[in-house]
XYZ file of N, CA and C in Angstrom:
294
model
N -49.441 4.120 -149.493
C -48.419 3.822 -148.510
C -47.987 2.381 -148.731
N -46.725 2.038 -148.980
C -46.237 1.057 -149.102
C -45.533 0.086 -147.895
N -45.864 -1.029 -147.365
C -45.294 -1.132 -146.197
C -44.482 -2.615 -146.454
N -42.942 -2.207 -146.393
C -42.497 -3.337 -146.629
C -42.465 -3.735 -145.223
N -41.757 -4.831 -144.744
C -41.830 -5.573 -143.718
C -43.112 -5.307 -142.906
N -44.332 -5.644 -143.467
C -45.680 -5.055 -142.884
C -45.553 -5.606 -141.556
N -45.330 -7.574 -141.357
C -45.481 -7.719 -139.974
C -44.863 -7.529 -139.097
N -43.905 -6.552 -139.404
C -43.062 -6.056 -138.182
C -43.908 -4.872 -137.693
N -44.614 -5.111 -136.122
C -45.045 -4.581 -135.488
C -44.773 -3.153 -135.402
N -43.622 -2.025 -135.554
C -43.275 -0.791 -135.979
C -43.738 -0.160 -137.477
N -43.441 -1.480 -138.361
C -43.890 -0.919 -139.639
C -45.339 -0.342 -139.738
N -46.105 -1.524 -138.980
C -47.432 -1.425 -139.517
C -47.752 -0.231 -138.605
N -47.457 -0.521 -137.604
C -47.952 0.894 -136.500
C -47.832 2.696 -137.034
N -46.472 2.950 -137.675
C -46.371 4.116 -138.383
C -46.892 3.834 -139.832
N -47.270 2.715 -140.659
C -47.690 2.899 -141.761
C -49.268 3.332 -141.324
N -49.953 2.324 -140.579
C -51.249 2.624 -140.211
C -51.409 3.962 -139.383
N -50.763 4.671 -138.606
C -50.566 6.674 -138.584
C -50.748 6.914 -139.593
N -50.502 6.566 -140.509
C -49.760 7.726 -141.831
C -51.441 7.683 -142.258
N -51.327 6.090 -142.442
C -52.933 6.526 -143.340
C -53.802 6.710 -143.094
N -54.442 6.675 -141.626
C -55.083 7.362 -140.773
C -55.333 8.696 -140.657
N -53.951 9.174 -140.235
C -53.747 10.524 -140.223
C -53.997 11.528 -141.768
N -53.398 10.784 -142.778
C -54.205 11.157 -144.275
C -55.349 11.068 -144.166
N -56.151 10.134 -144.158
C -57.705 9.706 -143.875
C -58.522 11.103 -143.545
N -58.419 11.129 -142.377
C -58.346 12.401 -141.722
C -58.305 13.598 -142.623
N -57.493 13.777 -143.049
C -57.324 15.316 -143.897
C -57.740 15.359 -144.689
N -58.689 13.904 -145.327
C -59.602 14.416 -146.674
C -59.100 13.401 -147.649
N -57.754 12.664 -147.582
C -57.372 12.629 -148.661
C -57.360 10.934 -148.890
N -57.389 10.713 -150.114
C -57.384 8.755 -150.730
C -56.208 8.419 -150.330
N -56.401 7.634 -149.582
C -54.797 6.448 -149.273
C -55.136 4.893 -149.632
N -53.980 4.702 -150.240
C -54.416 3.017 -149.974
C -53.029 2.647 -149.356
N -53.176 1.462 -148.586
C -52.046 0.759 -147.454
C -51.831 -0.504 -148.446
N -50.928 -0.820 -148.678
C -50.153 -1.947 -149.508
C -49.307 -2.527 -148.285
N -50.210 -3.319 -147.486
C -50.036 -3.982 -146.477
C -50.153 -5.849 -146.674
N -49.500 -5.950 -148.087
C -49.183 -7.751 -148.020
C -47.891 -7.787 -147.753
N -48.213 -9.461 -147.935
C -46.857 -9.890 -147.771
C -46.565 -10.676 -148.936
N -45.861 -9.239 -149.700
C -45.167 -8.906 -150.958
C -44.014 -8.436 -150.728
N -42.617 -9.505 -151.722
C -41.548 -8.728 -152.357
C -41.937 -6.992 -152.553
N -40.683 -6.115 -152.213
C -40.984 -4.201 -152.413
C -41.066 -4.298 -153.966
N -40.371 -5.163 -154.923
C -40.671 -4.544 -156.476
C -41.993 -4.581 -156.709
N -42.470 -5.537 -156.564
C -44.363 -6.015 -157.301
C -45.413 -4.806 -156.467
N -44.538 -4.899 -154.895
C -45.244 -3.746 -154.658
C -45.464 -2.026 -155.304
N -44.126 -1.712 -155.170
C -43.922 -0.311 -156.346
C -44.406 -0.497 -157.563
N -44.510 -1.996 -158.445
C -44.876 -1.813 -159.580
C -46.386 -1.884 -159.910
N -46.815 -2.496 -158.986
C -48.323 -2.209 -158.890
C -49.119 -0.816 -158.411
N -48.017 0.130 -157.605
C -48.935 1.149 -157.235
C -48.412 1.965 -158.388
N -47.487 1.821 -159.697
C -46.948 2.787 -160.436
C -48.281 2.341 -162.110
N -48.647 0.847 -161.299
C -49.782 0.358 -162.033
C -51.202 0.892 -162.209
N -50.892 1.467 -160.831
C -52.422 1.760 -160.785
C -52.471 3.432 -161.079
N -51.371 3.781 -161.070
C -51.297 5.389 -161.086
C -51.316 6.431 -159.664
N -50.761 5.560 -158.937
C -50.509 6.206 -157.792
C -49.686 7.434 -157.880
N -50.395 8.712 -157.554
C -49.318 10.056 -157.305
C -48.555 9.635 -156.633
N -48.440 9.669 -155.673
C -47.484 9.699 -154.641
C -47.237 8.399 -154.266
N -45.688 7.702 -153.485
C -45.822 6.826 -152.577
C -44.717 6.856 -151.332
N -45.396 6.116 -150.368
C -44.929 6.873 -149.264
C -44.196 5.546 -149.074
N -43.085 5.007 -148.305
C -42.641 3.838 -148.600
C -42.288 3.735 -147.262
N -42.670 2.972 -146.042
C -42.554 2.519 -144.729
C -41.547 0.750 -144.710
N -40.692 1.350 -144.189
C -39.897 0.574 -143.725
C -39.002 -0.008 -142.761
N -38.687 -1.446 -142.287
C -37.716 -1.125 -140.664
C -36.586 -0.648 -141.238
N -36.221 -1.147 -142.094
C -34.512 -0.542 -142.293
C -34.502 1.112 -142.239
N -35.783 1.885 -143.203
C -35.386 3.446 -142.800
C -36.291 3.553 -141.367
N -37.328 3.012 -140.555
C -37.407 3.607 -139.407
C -36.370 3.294 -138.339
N -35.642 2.184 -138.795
C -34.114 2.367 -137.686
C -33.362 3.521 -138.081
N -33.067 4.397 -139.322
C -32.533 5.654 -139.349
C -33.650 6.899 -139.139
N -34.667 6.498 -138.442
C -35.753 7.681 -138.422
C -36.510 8.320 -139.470
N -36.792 7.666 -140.668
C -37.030 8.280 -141.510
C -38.256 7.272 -142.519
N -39.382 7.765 -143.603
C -39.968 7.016 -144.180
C -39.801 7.809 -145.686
N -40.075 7.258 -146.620
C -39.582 8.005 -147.507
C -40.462 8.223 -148.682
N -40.501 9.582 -149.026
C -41.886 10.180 -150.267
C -41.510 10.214 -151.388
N -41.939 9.785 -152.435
C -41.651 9.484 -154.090
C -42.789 10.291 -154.783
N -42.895 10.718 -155.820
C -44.018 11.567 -156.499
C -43.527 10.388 -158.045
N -44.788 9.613 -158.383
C -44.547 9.001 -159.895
C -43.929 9.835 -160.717
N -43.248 9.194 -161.038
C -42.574 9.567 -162.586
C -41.317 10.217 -162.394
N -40.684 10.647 -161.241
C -39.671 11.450 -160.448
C -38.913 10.764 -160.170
N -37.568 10.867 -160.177
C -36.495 10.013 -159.278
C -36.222 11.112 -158.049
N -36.531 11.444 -157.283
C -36.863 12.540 -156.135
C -37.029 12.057 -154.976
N -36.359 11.368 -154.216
C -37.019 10.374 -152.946
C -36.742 11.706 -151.956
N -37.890 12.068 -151.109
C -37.382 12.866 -149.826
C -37.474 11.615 -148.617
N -36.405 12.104 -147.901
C -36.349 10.966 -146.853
C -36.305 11.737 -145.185
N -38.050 11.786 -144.922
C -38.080 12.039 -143.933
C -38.626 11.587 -142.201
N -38.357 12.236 -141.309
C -39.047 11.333 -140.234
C -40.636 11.664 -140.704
N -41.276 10.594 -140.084
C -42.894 10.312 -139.769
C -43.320 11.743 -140.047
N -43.236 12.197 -138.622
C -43.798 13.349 -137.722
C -43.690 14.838 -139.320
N -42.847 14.632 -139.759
C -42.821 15.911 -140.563
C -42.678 15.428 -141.840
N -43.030 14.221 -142.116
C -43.852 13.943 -143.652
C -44.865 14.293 -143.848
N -45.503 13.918 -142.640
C -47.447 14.197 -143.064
C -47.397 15.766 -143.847
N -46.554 17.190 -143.711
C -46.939 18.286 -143.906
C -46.248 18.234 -145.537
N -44.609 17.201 -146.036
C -44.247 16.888 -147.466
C -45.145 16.394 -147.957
N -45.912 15.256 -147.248
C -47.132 14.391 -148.055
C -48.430 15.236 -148.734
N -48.673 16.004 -147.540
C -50.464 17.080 -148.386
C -49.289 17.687 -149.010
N -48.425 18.421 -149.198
C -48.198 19.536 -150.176
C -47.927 19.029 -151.417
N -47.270 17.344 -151.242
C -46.364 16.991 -152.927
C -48.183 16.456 -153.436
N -49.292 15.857 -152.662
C -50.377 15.571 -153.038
C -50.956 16.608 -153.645
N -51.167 18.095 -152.978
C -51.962 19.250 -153.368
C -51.171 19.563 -155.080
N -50.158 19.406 -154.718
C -49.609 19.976 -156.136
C -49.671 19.082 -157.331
N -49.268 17.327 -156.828
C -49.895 16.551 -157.765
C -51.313 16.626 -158.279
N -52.562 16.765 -157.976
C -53.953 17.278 -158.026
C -53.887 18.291 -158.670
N -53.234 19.443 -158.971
C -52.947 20.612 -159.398
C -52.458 20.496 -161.034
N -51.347 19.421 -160.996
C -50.984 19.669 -162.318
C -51.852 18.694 -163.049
């Protein structure tokens, strides 16, 4: 989970759900919760081999939405919170898969 504008009190609050709520279901999260420029951030989790990244932000939670990337894909789904968590296990289960 990538959290740009981490100290904005909204960001961190739905980034820290997300990975919680992953936590929960079994699955590895890591929270990229500095205070980092978004490139170094993406390029470090594309560094480390991150499947998935989930990208928390104020600019998309003022349009309701956080947005899911699968490495190596130009594929952004851009959805609210509440009904990512069920895009997040499935694009994860299937990443694990292939």
């Amino acid at each position: 989970i990538v959290a740009l504008d981490a100290n904005d009190p909204e960001v961190a609050q739905v980034a820290g759900r997300l990975h919680d709520d992953l936590t929960a279901k079994g699955l590895d999260v890591l929270l990229d919760d500095r205070d980092a420029r978004p490139g170094p951030k993406f390029k470090d989790a594309d560094l480390i081999g991150i499947p998935l990244r989930i990208t928390v932000g104020k600019k998309g939670l003022k349009d309701g939405i956080v947005e899911v990337k699968n490495r190596g894909s130009a594929d952004v789904a851009k959805l609210p919170p509440v009904e990512a968590m069920g895009e997040i296990v499935r694009r994860f289960e299937a990443a694990m898969q292939a």
